[in-house]
Coordinates of C-alpha atoms (C1' of nucleotides) in Angstrom, one line a residue:
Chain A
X61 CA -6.0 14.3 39.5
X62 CA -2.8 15.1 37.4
X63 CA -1.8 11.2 37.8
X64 CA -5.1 10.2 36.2
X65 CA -3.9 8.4 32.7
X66 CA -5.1 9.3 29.3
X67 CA -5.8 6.2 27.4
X68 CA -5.2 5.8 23.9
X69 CA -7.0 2.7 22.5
X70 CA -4.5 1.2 19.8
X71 CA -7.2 -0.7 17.3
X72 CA -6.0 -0.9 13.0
X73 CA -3.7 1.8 14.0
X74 CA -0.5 0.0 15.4
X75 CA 2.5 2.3 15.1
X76 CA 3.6 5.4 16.7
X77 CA 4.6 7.5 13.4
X78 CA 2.0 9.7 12.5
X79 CA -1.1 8.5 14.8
X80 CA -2.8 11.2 15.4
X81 CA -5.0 10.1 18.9
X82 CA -1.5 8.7 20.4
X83 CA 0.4 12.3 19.6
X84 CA -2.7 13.9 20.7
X85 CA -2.7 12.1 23.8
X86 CA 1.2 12.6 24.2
X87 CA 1.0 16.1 23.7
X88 CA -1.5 16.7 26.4
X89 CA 1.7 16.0 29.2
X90 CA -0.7 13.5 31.3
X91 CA 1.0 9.7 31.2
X92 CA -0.3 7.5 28.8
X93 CA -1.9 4.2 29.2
X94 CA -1.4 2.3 25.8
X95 CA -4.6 -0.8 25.3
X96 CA -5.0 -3.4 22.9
X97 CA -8.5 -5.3 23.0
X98 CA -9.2 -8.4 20.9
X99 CA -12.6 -7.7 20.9
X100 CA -14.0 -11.1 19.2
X101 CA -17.3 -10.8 20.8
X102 CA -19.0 -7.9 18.8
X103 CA -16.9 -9.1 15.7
X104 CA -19.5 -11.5 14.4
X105 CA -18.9 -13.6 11.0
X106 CA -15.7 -11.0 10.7
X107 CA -13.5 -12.6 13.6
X108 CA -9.9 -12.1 12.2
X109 CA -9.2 -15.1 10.2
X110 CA -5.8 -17.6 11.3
X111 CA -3.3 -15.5 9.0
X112 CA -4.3 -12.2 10.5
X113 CA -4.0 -13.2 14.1
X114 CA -0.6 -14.6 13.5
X115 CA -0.1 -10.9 12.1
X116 CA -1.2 -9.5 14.8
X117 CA 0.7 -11.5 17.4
X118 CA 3.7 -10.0 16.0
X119 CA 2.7 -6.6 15.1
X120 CA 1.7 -6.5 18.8
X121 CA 4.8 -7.4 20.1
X122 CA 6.3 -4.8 17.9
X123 CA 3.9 -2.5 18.9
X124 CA 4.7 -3.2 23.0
X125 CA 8.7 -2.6 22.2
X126 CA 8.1 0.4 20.9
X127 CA 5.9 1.9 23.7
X128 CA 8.6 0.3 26.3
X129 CA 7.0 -2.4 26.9
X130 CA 4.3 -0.4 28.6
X131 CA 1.1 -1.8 26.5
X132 CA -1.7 -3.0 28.2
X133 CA -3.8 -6.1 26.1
X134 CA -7.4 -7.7 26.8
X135 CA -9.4 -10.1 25.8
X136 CA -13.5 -9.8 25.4
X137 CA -16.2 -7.1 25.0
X138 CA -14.3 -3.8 24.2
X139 CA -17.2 -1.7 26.2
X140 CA -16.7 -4.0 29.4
X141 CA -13.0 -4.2 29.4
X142 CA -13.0 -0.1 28.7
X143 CA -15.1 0.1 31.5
X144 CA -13.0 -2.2 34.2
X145 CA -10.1 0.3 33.0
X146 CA -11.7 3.2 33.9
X147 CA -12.7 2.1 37.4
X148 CA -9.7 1.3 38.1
X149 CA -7.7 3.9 36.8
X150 CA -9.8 6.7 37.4
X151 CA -9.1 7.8 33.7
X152 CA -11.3 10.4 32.7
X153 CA -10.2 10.4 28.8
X154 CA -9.7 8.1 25.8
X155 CA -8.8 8.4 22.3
X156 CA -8.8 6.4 19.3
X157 CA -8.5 6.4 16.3
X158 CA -11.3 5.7 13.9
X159 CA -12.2 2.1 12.2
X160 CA -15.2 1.7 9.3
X161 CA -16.5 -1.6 9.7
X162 CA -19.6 -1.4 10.1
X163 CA -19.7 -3.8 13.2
X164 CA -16.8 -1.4 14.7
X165 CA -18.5 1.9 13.9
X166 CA -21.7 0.1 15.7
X167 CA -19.4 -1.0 18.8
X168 CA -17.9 2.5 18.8
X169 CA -20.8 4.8 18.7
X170 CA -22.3 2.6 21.7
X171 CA -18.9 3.1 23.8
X172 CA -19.2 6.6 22.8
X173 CA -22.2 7.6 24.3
X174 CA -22.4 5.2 27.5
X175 CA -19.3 6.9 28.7
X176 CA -20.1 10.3 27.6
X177 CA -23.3 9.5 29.8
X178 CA -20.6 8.7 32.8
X179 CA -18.5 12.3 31.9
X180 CA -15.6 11.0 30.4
X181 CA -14.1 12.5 27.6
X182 CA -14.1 10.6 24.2
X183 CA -12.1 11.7 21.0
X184 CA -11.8 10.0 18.0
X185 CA -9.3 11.1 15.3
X186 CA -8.7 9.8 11.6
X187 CA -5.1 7.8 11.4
X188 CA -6.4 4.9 8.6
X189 CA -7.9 7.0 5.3
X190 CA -6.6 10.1 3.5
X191 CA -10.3 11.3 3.5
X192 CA -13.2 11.1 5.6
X193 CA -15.9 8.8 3.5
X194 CA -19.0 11.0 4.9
X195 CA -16.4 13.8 3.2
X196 CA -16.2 12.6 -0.1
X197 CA -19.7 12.8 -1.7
X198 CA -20.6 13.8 -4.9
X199 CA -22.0 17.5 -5.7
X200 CA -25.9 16.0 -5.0
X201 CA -25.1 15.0 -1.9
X202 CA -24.3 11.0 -2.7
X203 CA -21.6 8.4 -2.3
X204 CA -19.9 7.4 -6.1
X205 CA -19.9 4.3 -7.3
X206 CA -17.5 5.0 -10.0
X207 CA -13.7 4.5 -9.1
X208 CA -12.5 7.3 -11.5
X209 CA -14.9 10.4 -10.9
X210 CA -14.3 9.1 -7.0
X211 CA -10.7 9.5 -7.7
X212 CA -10.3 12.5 -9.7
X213 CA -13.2 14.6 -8.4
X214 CA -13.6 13.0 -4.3
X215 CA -9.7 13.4 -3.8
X216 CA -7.3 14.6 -6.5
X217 CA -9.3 17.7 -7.3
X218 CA -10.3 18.4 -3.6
X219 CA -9.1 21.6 -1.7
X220 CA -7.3 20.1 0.5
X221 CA -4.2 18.1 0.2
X222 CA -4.2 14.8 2.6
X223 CA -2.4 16.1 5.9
X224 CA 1.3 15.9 5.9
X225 CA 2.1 12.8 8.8
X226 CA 3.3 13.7 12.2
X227 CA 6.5 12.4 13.7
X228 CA 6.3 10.3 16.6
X229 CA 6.6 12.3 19.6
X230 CA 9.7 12.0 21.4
X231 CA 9.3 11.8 25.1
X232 CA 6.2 10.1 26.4
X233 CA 4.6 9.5 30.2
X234 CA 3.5 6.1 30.5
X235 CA 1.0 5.8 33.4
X236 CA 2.8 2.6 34.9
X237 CA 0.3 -0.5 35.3
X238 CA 1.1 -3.9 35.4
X239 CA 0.0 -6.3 32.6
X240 CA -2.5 -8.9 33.8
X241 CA -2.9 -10.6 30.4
X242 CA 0.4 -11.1 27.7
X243 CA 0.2 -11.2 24.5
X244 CA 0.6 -14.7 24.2
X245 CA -2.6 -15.4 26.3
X246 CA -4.3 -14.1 23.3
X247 CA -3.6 -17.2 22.0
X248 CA -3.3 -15.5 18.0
X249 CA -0.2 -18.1 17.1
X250 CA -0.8 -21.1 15.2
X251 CA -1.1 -24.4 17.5
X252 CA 0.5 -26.4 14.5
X253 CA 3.6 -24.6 12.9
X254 CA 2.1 -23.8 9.8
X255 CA 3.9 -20.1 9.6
X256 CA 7.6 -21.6 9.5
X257 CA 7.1 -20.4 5.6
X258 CA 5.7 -17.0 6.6
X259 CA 8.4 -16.2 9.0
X260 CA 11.0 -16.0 6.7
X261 CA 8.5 -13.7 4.4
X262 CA 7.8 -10.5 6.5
X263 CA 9.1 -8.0 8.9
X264 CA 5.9 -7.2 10.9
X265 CA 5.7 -4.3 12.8
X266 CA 5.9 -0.3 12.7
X267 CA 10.1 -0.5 11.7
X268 CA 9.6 -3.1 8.8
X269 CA 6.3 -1.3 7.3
X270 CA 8.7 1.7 7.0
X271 CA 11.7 -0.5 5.6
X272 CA 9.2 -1.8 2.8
X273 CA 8.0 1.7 1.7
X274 CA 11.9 2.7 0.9
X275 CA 12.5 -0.4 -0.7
X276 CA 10.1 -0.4 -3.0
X277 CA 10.1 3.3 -3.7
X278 CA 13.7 2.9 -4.2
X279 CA 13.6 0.0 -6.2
X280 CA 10.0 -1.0 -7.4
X281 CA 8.6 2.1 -8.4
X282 CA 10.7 2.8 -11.6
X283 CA 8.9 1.1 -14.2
X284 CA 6.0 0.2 -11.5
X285 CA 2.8 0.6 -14.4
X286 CA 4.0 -2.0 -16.2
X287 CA 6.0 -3.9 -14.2
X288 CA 3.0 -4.4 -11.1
X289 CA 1.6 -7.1 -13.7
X290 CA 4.6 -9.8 -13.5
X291 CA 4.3 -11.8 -10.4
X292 CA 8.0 -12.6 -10.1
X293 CA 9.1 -9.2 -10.6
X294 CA 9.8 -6.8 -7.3
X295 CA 7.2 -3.8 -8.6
X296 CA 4.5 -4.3 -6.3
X297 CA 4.7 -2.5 -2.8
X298 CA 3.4 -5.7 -0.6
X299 CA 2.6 -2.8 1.7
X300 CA -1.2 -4.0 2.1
X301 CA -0.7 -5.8 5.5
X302 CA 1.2 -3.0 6.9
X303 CA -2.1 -0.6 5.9
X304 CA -4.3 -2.9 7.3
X305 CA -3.2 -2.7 10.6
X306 CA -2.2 0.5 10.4
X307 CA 2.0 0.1 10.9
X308 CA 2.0 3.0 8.8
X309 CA -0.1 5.4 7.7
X310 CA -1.8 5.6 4.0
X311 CA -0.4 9.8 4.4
X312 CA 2.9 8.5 4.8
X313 CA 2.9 6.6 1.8
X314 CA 1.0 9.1 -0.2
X315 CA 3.8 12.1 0.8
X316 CA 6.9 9.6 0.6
X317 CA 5.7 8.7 -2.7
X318 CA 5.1 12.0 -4.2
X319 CA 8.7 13.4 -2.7
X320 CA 10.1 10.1 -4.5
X321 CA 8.2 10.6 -7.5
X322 CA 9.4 14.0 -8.2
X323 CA 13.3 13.6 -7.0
X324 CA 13.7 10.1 -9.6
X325 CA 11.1 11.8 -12.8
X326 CA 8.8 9.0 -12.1
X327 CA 5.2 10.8 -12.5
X328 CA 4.4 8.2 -14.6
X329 CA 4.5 5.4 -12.2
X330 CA 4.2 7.3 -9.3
X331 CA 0.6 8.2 -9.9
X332 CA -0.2 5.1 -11.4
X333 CA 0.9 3.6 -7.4
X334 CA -0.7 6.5 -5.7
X335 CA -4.1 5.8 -8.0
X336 CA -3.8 2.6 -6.1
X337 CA -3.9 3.9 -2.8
X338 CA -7.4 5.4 -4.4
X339 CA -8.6 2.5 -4.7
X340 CA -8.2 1.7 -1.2
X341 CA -9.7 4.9 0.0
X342 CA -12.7 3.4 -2.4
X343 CA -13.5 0.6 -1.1
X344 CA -13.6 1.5 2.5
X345 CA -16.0 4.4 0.6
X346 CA -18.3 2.0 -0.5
X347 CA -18.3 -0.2 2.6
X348 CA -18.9 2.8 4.5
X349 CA -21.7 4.0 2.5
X350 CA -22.7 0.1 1.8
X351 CA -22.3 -1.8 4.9
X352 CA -23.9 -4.9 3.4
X353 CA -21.2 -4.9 0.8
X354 CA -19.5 -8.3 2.4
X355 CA -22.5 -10.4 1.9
X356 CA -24.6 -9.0 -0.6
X357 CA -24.5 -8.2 -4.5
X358 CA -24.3 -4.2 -5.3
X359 CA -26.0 -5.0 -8.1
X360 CA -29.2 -7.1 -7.2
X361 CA -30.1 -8.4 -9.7
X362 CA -27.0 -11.1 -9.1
X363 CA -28.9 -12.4 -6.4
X364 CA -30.4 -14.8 -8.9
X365 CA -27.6 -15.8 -10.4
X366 CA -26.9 -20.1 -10.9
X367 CA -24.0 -20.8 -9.0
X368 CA -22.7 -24.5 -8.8
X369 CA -21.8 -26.1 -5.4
X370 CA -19.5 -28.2 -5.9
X371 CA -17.5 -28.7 -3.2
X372 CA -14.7 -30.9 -4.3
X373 CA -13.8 -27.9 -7.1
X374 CA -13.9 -25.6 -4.4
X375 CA -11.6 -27.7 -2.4
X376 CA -8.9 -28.0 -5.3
X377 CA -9.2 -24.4 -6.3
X378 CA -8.3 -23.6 -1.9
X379 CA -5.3 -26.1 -2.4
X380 CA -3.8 -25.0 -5.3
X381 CA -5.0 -28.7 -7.3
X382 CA -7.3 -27.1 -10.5
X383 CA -4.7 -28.4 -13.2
X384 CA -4.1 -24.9 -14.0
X385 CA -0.7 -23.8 -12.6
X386 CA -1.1 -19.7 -12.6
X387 CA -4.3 -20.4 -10.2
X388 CA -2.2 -23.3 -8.4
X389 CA 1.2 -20.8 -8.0
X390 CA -1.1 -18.4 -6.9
X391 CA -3.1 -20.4 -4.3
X392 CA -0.1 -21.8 -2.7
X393 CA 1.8 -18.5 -2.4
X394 CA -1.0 -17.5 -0.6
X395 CA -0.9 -20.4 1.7
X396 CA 2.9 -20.1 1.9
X397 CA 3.0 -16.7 2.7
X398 CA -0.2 -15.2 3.6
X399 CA 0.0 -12.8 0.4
X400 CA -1.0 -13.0 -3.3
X401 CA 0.3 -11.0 -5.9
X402 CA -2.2 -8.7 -7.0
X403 CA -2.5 -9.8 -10.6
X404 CA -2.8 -13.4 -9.5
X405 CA -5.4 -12.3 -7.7
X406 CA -7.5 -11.4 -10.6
X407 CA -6.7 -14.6 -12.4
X408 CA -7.8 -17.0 -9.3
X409 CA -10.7 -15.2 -8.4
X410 CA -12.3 -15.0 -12.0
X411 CA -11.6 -18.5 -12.2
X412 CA -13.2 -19.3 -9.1
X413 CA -15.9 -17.3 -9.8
X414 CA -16.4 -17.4 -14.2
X415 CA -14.7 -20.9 -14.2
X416 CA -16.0 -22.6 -11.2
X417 CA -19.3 -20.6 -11.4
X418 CA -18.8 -20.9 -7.4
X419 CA -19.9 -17.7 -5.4
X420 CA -18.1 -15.1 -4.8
X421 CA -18.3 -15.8 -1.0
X422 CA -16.6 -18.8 -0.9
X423 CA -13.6 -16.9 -2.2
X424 CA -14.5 -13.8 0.1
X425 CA -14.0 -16.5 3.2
X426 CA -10.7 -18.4 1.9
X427 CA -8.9 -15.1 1.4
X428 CA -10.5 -13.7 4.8
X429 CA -8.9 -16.5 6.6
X430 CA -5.1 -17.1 4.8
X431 CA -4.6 -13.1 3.8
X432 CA -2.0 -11.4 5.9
X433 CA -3.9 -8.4 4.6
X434 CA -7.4 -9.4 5.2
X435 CA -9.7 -6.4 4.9
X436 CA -13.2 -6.1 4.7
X437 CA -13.4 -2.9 2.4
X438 CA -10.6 -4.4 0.2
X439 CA -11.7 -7.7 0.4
X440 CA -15.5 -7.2 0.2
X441 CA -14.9 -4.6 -2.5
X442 CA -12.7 -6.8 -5.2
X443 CA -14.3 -10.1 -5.1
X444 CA -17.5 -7.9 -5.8
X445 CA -15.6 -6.5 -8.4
X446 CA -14.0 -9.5 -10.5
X447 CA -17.7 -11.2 -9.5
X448 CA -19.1 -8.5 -11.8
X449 CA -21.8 -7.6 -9.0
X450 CA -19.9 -4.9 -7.3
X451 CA -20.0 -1.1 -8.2
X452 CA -18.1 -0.2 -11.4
X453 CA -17.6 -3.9 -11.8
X454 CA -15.8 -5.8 -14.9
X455 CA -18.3 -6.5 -17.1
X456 CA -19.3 -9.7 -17.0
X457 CA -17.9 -10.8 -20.6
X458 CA -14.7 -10.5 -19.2
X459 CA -13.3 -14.1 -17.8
X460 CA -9.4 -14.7 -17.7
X461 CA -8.2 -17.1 -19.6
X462 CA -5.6 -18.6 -17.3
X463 CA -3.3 -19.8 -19.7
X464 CA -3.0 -16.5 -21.5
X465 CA -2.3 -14.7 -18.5
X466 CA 0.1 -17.2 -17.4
X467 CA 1.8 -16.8 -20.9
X468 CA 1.6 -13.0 -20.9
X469 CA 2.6 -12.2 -16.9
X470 CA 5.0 -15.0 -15.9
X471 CA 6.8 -14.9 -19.6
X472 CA 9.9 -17.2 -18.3
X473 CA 7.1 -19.0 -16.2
X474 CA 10.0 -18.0 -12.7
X475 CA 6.6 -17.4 -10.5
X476 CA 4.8 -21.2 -11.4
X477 CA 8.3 -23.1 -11.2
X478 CA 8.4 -21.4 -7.7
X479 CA 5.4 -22.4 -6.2
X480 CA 4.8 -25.5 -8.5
X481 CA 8.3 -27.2 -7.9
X482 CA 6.5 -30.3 -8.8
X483 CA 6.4 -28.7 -12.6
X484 CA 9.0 -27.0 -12.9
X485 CA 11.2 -28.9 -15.1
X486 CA 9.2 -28.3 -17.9
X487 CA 9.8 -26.3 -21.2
X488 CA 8.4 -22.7 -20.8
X489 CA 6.4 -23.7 -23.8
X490 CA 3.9 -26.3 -21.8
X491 CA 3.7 -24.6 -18.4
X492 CA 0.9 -23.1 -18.7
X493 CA -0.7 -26.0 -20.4
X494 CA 1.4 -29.1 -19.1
X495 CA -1.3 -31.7 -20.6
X496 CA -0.6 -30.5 -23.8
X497 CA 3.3 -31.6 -23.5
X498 CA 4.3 -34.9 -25.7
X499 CA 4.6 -37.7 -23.3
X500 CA 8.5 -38.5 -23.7
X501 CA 8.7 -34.6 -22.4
X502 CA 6.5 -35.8 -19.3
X503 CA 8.6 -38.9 -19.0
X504 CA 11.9 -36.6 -19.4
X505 CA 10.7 -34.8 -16.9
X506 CA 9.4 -37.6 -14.5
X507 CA 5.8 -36.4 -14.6
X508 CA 2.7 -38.1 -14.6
X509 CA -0.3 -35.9 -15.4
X510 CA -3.0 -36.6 -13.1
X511 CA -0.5 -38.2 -10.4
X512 CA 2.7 -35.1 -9.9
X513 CA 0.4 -32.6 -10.8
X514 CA -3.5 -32.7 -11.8
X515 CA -5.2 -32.3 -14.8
X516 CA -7.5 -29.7 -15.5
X517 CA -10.5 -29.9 -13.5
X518 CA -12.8 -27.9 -15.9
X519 CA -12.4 -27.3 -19.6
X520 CA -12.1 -23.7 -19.9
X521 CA -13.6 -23.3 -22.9
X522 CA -16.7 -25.2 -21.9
X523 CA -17.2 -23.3 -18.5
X524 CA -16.6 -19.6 -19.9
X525 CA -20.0 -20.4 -22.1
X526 CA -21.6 -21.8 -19.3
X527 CA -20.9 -18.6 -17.5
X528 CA -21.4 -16.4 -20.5
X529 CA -25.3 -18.3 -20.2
X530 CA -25.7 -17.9 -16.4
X531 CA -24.9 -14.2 -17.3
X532 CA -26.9 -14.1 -19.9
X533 CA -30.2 -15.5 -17.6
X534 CA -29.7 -13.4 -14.8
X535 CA -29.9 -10.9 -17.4
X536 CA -33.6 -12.2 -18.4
X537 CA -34.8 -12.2 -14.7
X538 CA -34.0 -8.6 -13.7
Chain B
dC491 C1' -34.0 18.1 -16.2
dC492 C1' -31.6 16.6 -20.0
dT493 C1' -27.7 14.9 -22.5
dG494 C1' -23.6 12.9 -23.8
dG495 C1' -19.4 10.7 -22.7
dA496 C1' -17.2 7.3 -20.1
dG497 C1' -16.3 3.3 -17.5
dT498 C1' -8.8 -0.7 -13.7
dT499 C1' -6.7 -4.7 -14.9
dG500 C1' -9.9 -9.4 -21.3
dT501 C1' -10.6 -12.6 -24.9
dC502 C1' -11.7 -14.2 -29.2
dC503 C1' -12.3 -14.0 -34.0
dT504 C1' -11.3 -12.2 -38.3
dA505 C1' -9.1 -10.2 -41.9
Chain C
dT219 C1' 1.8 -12.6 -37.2
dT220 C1' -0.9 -8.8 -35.8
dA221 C1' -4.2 -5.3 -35.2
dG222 C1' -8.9 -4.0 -34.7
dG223 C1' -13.5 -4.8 -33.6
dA224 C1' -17.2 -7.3 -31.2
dC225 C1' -18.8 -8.7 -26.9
dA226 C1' -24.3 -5.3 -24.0
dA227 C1' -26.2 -2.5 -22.3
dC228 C1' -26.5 0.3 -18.4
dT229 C1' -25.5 3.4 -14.9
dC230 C1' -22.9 6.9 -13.4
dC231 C1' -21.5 11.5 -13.4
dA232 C1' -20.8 16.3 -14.8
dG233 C1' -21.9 20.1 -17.4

DNA sequence: CCTGGAGTTGTCCTA
DNA sequence: TTAGGACAACTCCAG
């Protein structure tokens, strides 16, 4: 029975650094048998959108070269395909590690038991959060709903430091077994080239997630408080793709950071960054504890809240066409490369939601289908968030004002003359505001409003009342 | 059980 | 020009 293979079940945990069920499963001496299942069948309305399967695709093939090619990949219902495997391997243990979506944890907990009902060994391990969420519970025995008490109390303050991340174990038995299915039969690329822009963006995979944490604790994290708010400027990590699928490991970060944050005298910034990784540990708290938070309003008294529907609005905001270049630059980064600065964020998704008045869940499903970094906790979590129905949510008086934050975050306006080439010869002084510029400007520049670039779809004055109001009556009705 | 302090990221108006 | 207060009220959390 000694040639019997232990298989490790690679999900949102794709590297080999300091994941804990494939070092587990290394260290036990029997060969390995590396799987990949695309497991659209139980994912419901959250099959991975276009950007994330191009992601994968090549985080996949990274994945394979690291393991020597010897991954194994499927297609279908994860409990079937787990099943076949074991028939034919005669495997009598698997490990993964653990996922919190609540369709995953549903999916998983079913695999569990039918093949603890067939004798074969199943061991789940943490490689994706610094804490356990049934861990981190308030003194009465609840889940917070407050980011800082969460923070402070549920992890800073805790006994127990987030484990130190193991190295990737040096010399691994593969259990040798031919692959039926490539990766390309999973069919994740585009049909039409549309990631010729995204290429040239990323490094996907377990080496370049590892290559962006030095470079931007090298470069981005001095002055990383203030400087995470300016789009052009290199003082965000851009790590969140490589945490969604798991090319490295949030303890990774959170050690490499703290070793950097000491050696350079940046506490300052350092916990600012590390106060971010919180937030992530949050949100996959809250959908944990709140598995309806992708479809429904924390606070429910939203749920009778007057959204418009109007679906040409909806369909300039996607495209990057409101007549507001901050929300346009941000839109069509996001199309270009499958990311969003996080600041921009904010901006498009209060517009969208305070502007627009469109629901939250129409910006939920854009961002779930272009992200690179398209998470459910994350995702779910902040639209809820800028939405003002979410726990410890901006309060709703709070709308950005797109051409203030355009003015105050892209100063020398570098970020909109990037993605709005279309604009970009204008004086900093109208780009945020390019229908305000005299018309031999707009001749100088060979623009015509409403032709080069649009004009504003919604007078921002006139729809932060209107939102203010629908506020206002919700506030009436609960 | 009661109580008091606090709560990611803003904007606008006024003096 | 700039700084400070209003914008609401409520829930959460810890002592």
């Amino acid at each position: 029975m000694t040639n019997t293979p232990i298989i490790v079940w690679f999900r949102q945990d794709l590297r080999l650094r300091d994941n804990p069920a494939f070092i587990a499963a290394a260290e036990t001496g029997q060969p390995v048998l590396p799987i990949y299942i695309l497991d659209d069948e139980n994912a419901g309305d959250w099959k991975m959108g276009a950007a994330s399967q191009w992601w994968l695709h090549h985080s996949l093939t990274s994945l394979n070269k690291n393991l020597d090619g010897n991954l194994r990949v499927y297609h279908g219902d994860a409990s079937t395909i787990i099943s076949d495997i074991i028939t034919e391997t005669k495997a009598t243990t698997l490990y993964w590690n653990r996922c919190y979506e609540p369709w995953r944890i549903a999916r998983d907990k079913g695999i569990k038991s039918s093949l603890k009902d067939k004798h074969i060994h199943v061991q789940s391990f943490n490689g994706s959060l610094l804490f356990e969420p049934h861990a981190v519970l308030k003194e009465d025995g609840t889940p917070y709903k407050v980011f800082t008490p969460f923070y402070r109390k549920g992890c800073l303050e805790r006994n127990v430091e987030p484990p130190k991340p193991q190295d990737t174990p040096d010399a691994i038995e593969y259990y040798y077994a031919t692959n039926k299915t490539q990766i390309s039969d999973l069919k994740l690329l585009p049909t039409i080239p549309w990631d010729t822009t995204m290429r040239e963006e990323w490094t996907i995979g377990e080496d370049g997630a590892q290559k962006r944490l030095s470079e931007f604790l090298n470069n981005g994290l001095n002055n990383y408080k203030e400087g995470r708010n300016h789009p052009a400027q290199d003082n965000v990590s851009r790590l969140s793709p490589y945490l969604h699928f798991g090319e490295i490991s949030p303890r990774d970060i959170w050690h490499e950071t703290k070793a950097t944050m000491v050696a350079q005298g940046l506490e300052k910034d350092g916990d600012h960054f590390l106060s971010e990784i919180g937030w992530r540990e949050f949100s996959n708290n809250l959908l944990y504890h709140f598995p309806d938070l992708p479809r429904e309003n924390l606070q429910k008294k939203f749920d009778y809240f007057p959204w418009c529907d109007d679906q040409e609005a909806l369909k300039a905001w996607q495209t990057g066409q409101t007549g507001y270049p901050i929300v346009d630059a941000g839109m069509r980064e996001l199309w270009q490369t499958g990311y969003m600065h996080n600041r921009v964020r904010m901006i498009v998704g209060s517009f969208l939601v305070k502007n627009l008045l469109l629901h939250w869940h129409h910006g939920e499903s854009w961002f779930w289908d272009t992200l690179v970094d398209a998470d459910l906790a994350n995702n779910s979590a902040s639209w809820q968030w800028i939405a003002g129905c979410g726990a410890d949510a901006a309060p709703y008086f709070r709308v950005f004002n797109p051409i203030t934050q355009g003015q105050k975050f892209d100063k020398d306006g570098t970020y909109i003359r990037k993605y709005i080439p279309e604009i970009a010869a204008l004086p900093e002084k109208y780009l945020n505001c390019p229908w305000e510029t005299p018309q031999d400007i707009l001749n100088h520049c060979g623009i015509t409003l409403g032709k080069t670039y649009p004009n504003p779809i919604v007078d921002l004055k006139v729809s932060r009342e209107q939102a203010l109001n629908a506020f206002q009556s919700i506030k009436e009705n609960s």
